[in-house]
Coordinates of N, CA and C in Angstrom, one line a residue:
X1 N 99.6 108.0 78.9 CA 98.2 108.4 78.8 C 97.5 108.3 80.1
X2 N 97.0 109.9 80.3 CA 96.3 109.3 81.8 C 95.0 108.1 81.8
X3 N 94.8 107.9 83.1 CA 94.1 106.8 83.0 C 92.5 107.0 83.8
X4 N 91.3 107.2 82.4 CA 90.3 107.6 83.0 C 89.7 106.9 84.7
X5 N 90.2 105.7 84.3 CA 89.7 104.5 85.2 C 90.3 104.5 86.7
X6 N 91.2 105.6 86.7 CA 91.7 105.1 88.4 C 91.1 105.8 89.6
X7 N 91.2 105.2 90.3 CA 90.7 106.1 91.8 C 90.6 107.1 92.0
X8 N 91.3 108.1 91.6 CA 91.1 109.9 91.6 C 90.5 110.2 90.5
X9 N 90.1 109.7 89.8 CA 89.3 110.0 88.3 C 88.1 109.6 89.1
X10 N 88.0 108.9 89.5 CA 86.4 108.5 90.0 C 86.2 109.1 91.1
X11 N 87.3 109.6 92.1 CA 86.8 110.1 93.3 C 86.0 111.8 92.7
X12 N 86.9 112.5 91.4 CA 87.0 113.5 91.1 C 85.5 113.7 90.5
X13 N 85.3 112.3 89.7 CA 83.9 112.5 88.9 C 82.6 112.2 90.2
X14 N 83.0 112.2 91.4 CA 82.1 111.8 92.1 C 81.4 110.4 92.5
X15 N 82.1 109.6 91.7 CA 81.7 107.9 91.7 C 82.3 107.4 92.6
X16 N 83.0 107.4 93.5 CA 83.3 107.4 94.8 C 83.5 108.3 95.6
X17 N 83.1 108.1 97.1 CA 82.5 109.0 98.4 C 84.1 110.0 98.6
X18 N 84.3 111.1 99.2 CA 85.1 110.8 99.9 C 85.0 112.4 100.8
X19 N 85.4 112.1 102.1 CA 85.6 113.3 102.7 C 86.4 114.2 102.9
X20 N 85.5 115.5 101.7 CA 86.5 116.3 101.4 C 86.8 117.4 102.8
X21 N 87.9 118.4 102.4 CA 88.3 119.0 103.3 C 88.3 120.3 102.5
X22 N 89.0 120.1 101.0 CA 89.2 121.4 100.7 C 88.6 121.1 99.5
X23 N 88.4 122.5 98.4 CA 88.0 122.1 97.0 C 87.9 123.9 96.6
X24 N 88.7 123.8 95.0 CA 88.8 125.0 94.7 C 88.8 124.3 93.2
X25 N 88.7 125.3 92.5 CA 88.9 125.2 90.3 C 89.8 124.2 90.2
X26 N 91.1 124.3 90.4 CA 92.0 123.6 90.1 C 92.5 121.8 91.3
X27 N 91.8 122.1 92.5 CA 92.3 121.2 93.5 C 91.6 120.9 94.1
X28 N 91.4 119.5 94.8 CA 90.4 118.7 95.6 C 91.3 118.1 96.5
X29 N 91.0 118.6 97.6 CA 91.8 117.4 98.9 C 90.9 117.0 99.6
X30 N 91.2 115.8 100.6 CA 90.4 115.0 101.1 C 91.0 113.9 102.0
X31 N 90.6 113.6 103.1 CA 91.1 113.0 104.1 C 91.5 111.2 103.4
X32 N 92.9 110.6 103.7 CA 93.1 109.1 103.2 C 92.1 108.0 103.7
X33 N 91.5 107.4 103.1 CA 90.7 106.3 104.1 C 91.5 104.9 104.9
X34 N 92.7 105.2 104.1 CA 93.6 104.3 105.1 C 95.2 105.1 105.6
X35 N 94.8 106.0 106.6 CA 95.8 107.3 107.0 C 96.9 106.6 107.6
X36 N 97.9 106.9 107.3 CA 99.5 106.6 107.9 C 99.9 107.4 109.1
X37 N 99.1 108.4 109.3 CA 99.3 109.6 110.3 C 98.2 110.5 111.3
X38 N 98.2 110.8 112.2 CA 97.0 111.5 112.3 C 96.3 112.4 111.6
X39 N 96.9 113.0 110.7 CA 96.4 114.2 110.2 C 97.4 113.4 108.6
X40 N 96.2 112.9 107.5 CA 96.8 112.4 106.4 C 96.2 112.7 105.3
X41 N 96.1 113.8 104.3 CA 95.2 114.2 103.4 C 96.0 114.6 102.0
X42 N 95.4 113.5 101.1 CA 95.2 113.6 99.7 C 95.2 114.6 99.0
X43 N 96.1 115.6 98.2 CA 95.6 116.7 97.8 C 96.3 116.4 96.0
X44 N 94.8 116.8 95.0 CA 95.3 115.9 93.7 C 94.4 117.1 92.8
X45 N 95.1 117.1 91.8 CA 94.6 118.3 90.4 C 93.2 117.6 89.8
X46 N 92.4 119.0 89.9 CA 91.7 118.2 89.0 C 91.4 118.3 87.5
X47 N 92.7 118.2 86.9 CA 93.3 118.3 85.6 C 94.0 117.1 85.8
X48 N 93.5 116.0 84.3 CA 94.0 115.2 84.4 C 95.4 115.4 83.9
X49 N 96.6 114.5 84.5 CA 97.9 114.4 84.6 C 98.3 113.2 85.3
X50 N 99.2 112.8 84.6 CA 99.8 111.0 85.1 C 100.9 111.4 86.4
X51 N 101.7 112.7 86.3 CA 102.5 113.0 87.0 C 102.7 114.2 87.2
X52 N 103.4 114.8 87.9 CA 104.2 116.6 88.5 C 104.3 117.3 87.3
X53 N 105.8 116.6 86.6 CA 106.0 117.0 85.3 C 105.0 117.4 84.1
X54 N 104.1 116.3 84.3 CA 102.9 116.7 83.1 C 102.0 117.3 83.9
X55 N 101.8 117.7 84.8 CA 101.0 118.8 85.4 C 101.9 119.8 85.3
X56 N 103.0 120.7 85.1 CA 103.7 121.5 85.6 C 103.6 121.9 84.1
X57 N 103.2 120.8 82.8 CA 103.8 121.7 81.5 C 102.4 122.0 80.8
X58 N 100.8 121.3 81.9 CA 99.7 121.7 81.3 C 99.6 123.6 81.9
X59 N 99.9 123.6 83.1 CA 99.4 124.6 83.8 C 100.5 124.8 84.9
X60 N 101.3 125.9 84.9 CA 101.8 126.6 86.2 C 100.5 126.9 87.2
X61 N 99.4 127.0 86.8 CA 98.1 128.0 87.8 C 98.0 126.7 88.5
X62 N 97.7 125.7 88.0 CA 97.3 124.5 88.9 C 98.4 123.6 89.6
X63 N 99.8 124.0 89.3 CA 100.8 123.0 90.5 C 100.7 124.5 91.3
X64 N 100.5 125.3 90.8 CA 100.3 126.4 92.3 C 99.6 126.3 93.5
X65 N 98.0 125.8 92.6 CA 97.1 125.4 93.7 C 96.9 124.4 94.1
X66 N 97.7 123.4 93.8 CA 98.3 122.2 94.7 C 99.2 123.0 95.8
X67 N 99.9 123.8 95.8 CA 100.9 124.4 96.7 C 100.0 125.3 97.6
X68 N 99.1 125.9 96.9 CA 98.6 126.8 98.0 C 97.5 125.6 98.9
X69 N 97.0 125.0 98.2 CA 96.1 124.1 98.9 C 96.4 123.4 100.2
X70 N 97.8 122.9 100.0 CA 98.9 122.3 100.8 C 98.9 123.1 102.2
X71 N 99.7 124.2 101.6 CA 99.9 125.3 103.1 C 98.5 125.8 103.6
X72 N 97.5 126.0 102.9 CA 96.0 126.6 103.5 C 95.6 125.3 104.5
X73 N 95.5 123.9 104.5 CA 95.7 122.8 104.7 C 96.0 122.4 106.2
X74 N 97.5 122.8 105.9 CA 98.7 122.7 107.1 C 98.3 124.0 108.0
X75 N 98.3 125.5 107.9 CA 97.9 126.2 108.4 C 96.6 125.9 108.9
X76 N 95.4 125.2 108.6 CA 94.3 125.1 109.5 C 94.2 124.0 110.4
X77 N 95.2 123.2 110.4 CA 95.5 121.8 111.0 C 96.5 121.9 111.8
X78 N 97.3 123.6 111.8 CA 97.9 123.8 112.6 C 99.6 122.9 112.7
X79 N 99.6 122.6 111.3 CA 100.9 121.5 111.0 C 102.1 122.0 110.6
X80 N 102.0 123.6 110.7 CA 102.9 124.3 110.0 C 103.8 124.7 111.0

């Protein structure tokens, strides 16, 4: 059962800040506030889903736009 209560549920509903980068219907990315890399960004459905799998069997349209969000992303960051 997903879990209304975790950190991307709240970042999603707006209850916590965060700086976004990208944002479309299905996807919200946003820079990590504790980055492993120079260039480190979050990109998460905003359909609730616990994991891939259960995102992949709500909606093909939305693991897409996790994929396109990814490469539009990398292309402007020049990571590709």
């Amino acid at each position: 059962m997903y879990n209304q209560n975790n950190i991307f549920a709240k970042i999603l509903r707006g209850e916590i800040p965060c700086d976004k980068i990208y944002e479309d219907k299905y996807t919200l990315a946003f820079k990590d506030i504790n980055p492993q890399a120079p260039t480190h960004v979050l990109i998460v459905p905003t359909l609730h889903a616990q994991n891939a799998a259960e995102l992949a069997e709500i909606s093909s349209v939305v693991l897409a736009s996790l994929f396109k969000a990814a490469k539009q992303i990398a292309s402007d960051r020049e990571l590709t």
